[in-house]
């Protein structure tokens, strides 16, 4: 799947975001090894610490559907801001746990798509090997 196609699915996921407090909506699309794509969106809560980002929503939904971290291939994150929103630290840490270090991550909006990978987003990561 091309990164543009995955980003289009992430943009579709953005439409489901629940963001009544910030009105900052984000969508994510996780490409799996079997070609399926799991969507995620951010979900806010009045107790803001209970908010979940789109990236984590997609990864957690994939696990809940029976996929394993070895199935995670690429993650697209769509936001409407300029420049596109980069993943927060919590999402980066979850990516370190659930994706390969060279797993591709696309960050985009309607005008641009940047390509990076998990290890570039989280250098010197704390992971199982660090324990």
PDB file of N, CA and C in Angstrom, residues 1 6 9-10 27-40 54-63 67-69 71-77 95 98-99 104:
ATOM      1  N   UNK A   1       0.843  -1.179   0.000  1.00  0.00           N
ATOM      2  CA  UNK A   1       0.000   0.000   0.000  1.00  0.00           C
ATOM      3  C   UNK A   1       0.889   1.243   0.000  1.00  0.00           C
ATOM      4  N   UNK A   6      -2.577   5.063   2.677  1.00  0.00           N
ATOM      5  CA  UNK A   6      -2.677   4.882   4.120  1.00  0.00           C
ATOM      6  C   UNK A   6      -3.048   6.196   4.802  1.00  0.00           C
ATOM      7  N   UNK A   9      -6.734   6.914   4.543  1.00  0.00           N
ATOM      8  CA  UNK A   9      -7.506   6.163   5.528  1.00  0.00           C
ATOM      9  C   UNK A   9      -7.393   6.830   6.901  1.00  0.00           C
ATOM     10  N   UNK A  10      -6.210   7.332   7.226  1.00  0.00           N
ATOM     11  CA  UNK A  10      -6.028   8.058   8.494  1.00  0.00           C
ATOM     12  C   UNK A  10      -6.903   9.309   8.521  1.00  0.00           C
ATOM     13  N   UNK A  27      -6.441  11.450  13.196  1.00  0.00           N
ATOM     14  CA  UNK A  27      -6.769  10.105  12.744  1.00  0.00           C
ATOM     15  C   UNK A  27      -5.494   9.317  12.508  1.00  0.00           C
ATOM     16  N   UNK A  28      -5.583   8.021  12.648  1.00  0.00           N
ATOM     17  CA  UNK A  28      -4.435   7.152  12.411  1.00  0.00           C
ATOM     18  C   UNK A  28      -4.892   5.914  11.657  1.00  0.00           C
ATOM     19  N   UNK A  29      -3.964   5.350  10.905  1.00  0.00           N
ATOM     20  CA  UNK A  29      -4.228   4.112  10.178  1.00  0.00           C
ATOM     21  C   UNK A  29      -3.002   3.221  10.305  1.00  0.00           C
ATOM     22  N   UNK A  30      -3.212   2.016  10.813  1.00  0.00           N
ATOM     23  CA  UNK A  30      -2.144   1.054  11.048  1.00  0.00           C
ATOM     24  C   UNK A  30      -2.230  -0.049  10.015  1.00  0.00           C
ATOM     25  N   UNK A  31      -1.188  -0.162   9.183  1.00  0.00           N
ATOM     26  CA  UNK A  31      -1.121  -1.219   8.183  1.00  0.00           C
ATOM     27  C   UNK A  31      -0.534  -2.468   8.820  1.00  0.00           C
ATOM     28  N   UNK A  32      -1.229  -3.594   8.611  1.00  0.00           N
ATOM     29  CA  UNK A  32      -0.814  -4.866   9.192  1.00  0.00           C
ATOM     30  C   UNK A  32      -0.221  -5.784   8.128  1.00  0.00           C
ATOM     31  N   UNK A  33       0.467  -6.815   8.565  1.00  0.00           N
ATOM     32  CA  UNK A  33       1.173  -7.708   7.652  1.00  0.00           C
ATOM     33  C   UNK A  33       0.248  -8.431   6.675  1.00  0.00           C
ATOM     34  N   UNK A  34      -1.025  -8.612   7.031  1.00  0.00           N
ATOM     35  CA  UNK A  34      -1.955  -9.284   6.125  1.00  0.00           C
ATOM     36  C   UNK A  34      -2.635  -8.311   5.156  1.00  0.00           C
ATOM     37  N   UNK A  35      -2.224  -7.037   5.199  1.00  0.00           N
ATOM     38  CA  UNK A  35      -2.797  -6.027   4.310  1.00  0.00           C
ATOM     39  C   UNK A  35      -3.984  -5.287   4.888  1.00  0.00           C
ATOM     40  N   UNK A  36      -4.522  -5.759   5.996  1.00  0.00           N
ATOM     41  CA  UNK A  36      -5.626  -5.047   6.638  1.00  0.00           C
ATOM     42  C   UNK A  36      -5.126  -3.767   7.276  1.00  0.00           C
ATOM     43  N   UNK A  37      -6.040  -2.821   7.451  1.00  0.00           N
ATOM     44  CA  UNK A  37      -5.728  -1.539   8.072  1.00  0.00           C
ATOM     45  C   UNK A  37      -6.695  -1.316   9.219  1.00  0.00           C
ATOM     46  N   UNK A  38      -6.145  -0.958  10.375  1.00  0.00           N
ATOM     47  CA  UNK A  38      -6.952  -0.642  11.545  1.00  0.00           C
ATOM     48  C   UNK A  38      -6.917   0.866  11.740  1.00  0.00           C
ATOM     49  N   UNK A  39      -8.109   1.472  11.863  1.00  0.00           N
ATOM     50  CA  UNK A  39      -8.212   2.909  12.079  1.00  0.00           C
ATOM     51  C   UNK A  39      -8.198   3.241  13.566  1.00  0.00           C
ATOM     52  N   UNK A  40      -7.746   4.439  13.860  1.00  0.00           N
ATOM     53  CA  UNK A  40      -7.804   4.962  15.216  1.00  0.00           C
ATOM     54  C   UNK A  40      -8.056   6.457  15.174  1.00  0.00           C
ATOM     55  N   UNK A  54      -4.943   9.049  18.750  1.00  0.00           N
ATOM     56  CA  UNK A  54      -5.318   8.232  17.597  1.00  0.00           C
ATOM     57  C   UNK A  54      -4.346   7.079  17.369  1.00  0.00           C
ATOM     58  N   UNK A  55      -3.065   7.344  17.534  1.00  0.00           N
ATOM     59  CA  UNK A  55      -2.053   6.328  17.278  1.00  0.00           C
ATOM     60  C   UNK A  55      -2.225   5.137  18.212  1.00  0.00           C
ATOM     61  N   UNK A  56      -2.383   5.439  19.506  1.00  0.00           N
ATOM     62  CA  UNK A  56      -2.558   4.362  20.483  1.00  0.00           C
ATOM     63  C   UNK A  56      -3.889   3.658  20.285  1.00  0.00           C
ATOM     64  N   UNK A  57      -4.922   4.414  19.922  1.00  0.00           N
ATOM     65  CA  UNK A  57      -6.223   3.790  19.669  1.00  0.00           C
ATOM     66  C   UNK A  57      -6.098   2.747  18.572  1.00  0.00           C
ATOM     67  N   UNK A  58      -5.407   3.065  17.486  1.00  0.00           N
ATOM     68  CA  UNK A  58      -5.243   2.115  16.377  1.00  0.00           C
ATOM     69  C   UNK A  58      -4.444   0.889  16.810  1.00  0.00           C
ATOM     70  N   UNK A  59      -3.333   1.108  17.512  1.00  0.00           N
ATOM     71  CA  UNK A  59      -2.500  -0.024  17.924  1.00  0.00           C
ATOM     72  C   UNK A  59      -3.217  -0.901  18.933  1.00  0.00           C
ATOM     73  N   UNK A  60      -3.910  -0.299  19.900  1.00  0.00           N
ATOM     74  CA  UNK A  60      -4.630  -1.073  20.902  1.00  0.00           C
ATOM     75  C   UNK A  60      -5.797  -1.832  20.271  1.00  0.00           C
ATOM     76  N   UNK A  61      -6.475  -1.207  19.308  1.00  0.00           N
ATOM     77  CA  UNK A  61      -7.589  -1.876  18.624  1.00  0.00           C
ATOM     78  C   UNK A  61      -7.074  -3.097  17.859  1.00  0.00           C
ATOM     79  N   UNK A  62      -5.915  -2.977  17.241  1.00  0.00           N
ATOM     80  CA  UNK A  62      -5.346  -4.120  16.511  1.00  0.00           C
ATOM     81  C   UNK A  62      -5.059  -5.277  17.471  1.00  0.00           C
ATOM     82  N   UNK A  63      -4.475  -4.965  18.619  1.00  0.00           N
ATOM     83  CA  UNK A  63      -4.222  -6.014  19.612  1.00  0.00           C
ATOM     84  C   UNK A  63      -5.532  -6.637  20.085  1.00  0.00           C
ATOM     85  N   UNK A  67      -4.467  -9.257  16.599  1.00  0.00           N
ATOM     86  CA  UNK A  67      -3.178  -9.093  15.933  1.00  0.00           C
ATOM     87  C   UNK A  67      -2.063  -9.049  16.973  1.00  0.00           C
ATOM     88  N   UNK A  68      -0.869  -9.390  16.553  1.00  0.00           N
ATOM     89  CA  UNK A  68       0.315  -9.350  17.407  1.00  0.00           C
ATOM     90  C   UNK A  68       1.200  -8.205  16.952  1.00  0.00           C
ATOM     91  N   UNK A  69       2.084  -7.763  17.831  1.00  0.00           N
ATOM     92  CA  UNK A  69       2.947  -6.642  17.473  1.00  0.00           C
ATOM     93  C   UNK A  69       3.795  -6.952  16.248  1.00  0.00           C
ATOM     94  N   UNK A  71       2.775  -8.104  13.642  1.00  0.00           N
ATOM     95  CA  UNK A  71       1.945  -7.810  12.473  1.00  0.00           C
ATOM     96  C   UNK A  71       1.961  -6.336  12.088  1.00  0.00           C
ATOM     97  N   UNK A  72       2.432  -5.468  12.991  1.00  0.00           N
ATOM     98  CA  UNK A  72       2.376  -4.026  12.748  1.00  0.00           C
ATOM     99  C   UNK A  72       3.455  -3.638  11.744  1.00  0.00           C
ATOM    100  N   UNK A  73       3.077  -2.979  10.648  1.00  0.00           N
ATOM    101  CA  UNK A  73       4.026  -2.620   9.593  1.00  0.00           C
ATOM    102  C   UNK A  73       4.266  -1.112   9.479  1.00  0.00           C
ATOM    103  N   UNK A  74       3.202  -0.355   9.238  1.00  0.00           N
ATOM    104  CA  UNK A  74       3.324   1.083   8.993  1.00  0.00           C
ATOM    105  C   UNK A  74       2.174   1.794   9.693  1.00  0.00           C
ATOM    106  N   UNK A  75       2.446   3.023  10.114  1.00  0.00           N
ATOM    107  CA  UNK A  75       1.438   3.818  10.810  1.00  0.00           C
ATOM    108  C   UNK A  75       1.373   5.202  10.184  1.00  0.00           C
ATOM    109  N   UNK A  76       0.183   5.604   9.751  1.00  0.00           N
ATOM    110  CA  UNK A  76      -0.038   6.950   9.223  1.00  0.00           C
ATOM    111  C   UNK A  76      -0.833   7.752  10.235  1.00  0.00           C
ATOM    112  N   UNK A  77      -0.425   9.014  10.426  1.00  0.00           N
ATOM    113  CA  UNK A  77      -1.075   9.904  11.387  1.00  0.00           C
ATOM    114  C   UNK A  77      -1.488  11.169  10.641  1.00  0.00           C
ATOM    115  N   UNK A  95       4.812   2.962  20.437  1.00  0.00           N
ATOM    116  CA  UNK A  95       5.377   2.515  19.154  1.00  0.00           C
ATOM    117  C   UNK A  95       6.648   1.706  19.379  1.00  0.00           C
ATOM    118  N   UNK A  98       5.535  -1.714  20.469  1.00  0.00           N
ATOM    119  CA  UNK A  98       4.705  -2.532  19.593  1.00  0.00           C
ATOM    120  C   UNK A  98       5.119  -2.574  18.126  1.00  0.00           C
ATOM    121  N   UNK A  99       6.061  -1.747  17.713  1.00  0.00           N
ATOM    122  CA  UNK A  99       6.473  -1.736  16.310  1.00  0.00           C
ATOM    123  C   UNK A  99       7.965  -2.007  16.205  1.00  0.00           C
ATOM    124  N   UNK A 104       7.849   2.033   9.580  1.00  0.00           N
ATOM    125  CA  UNK A 104       7.598   3.348   8.981  1.00  0.00           C
ATOM    126  C   UNK A 104       6.446   4.059   9.666  1.00  0.00           C
TER     127      UNK A 104
END
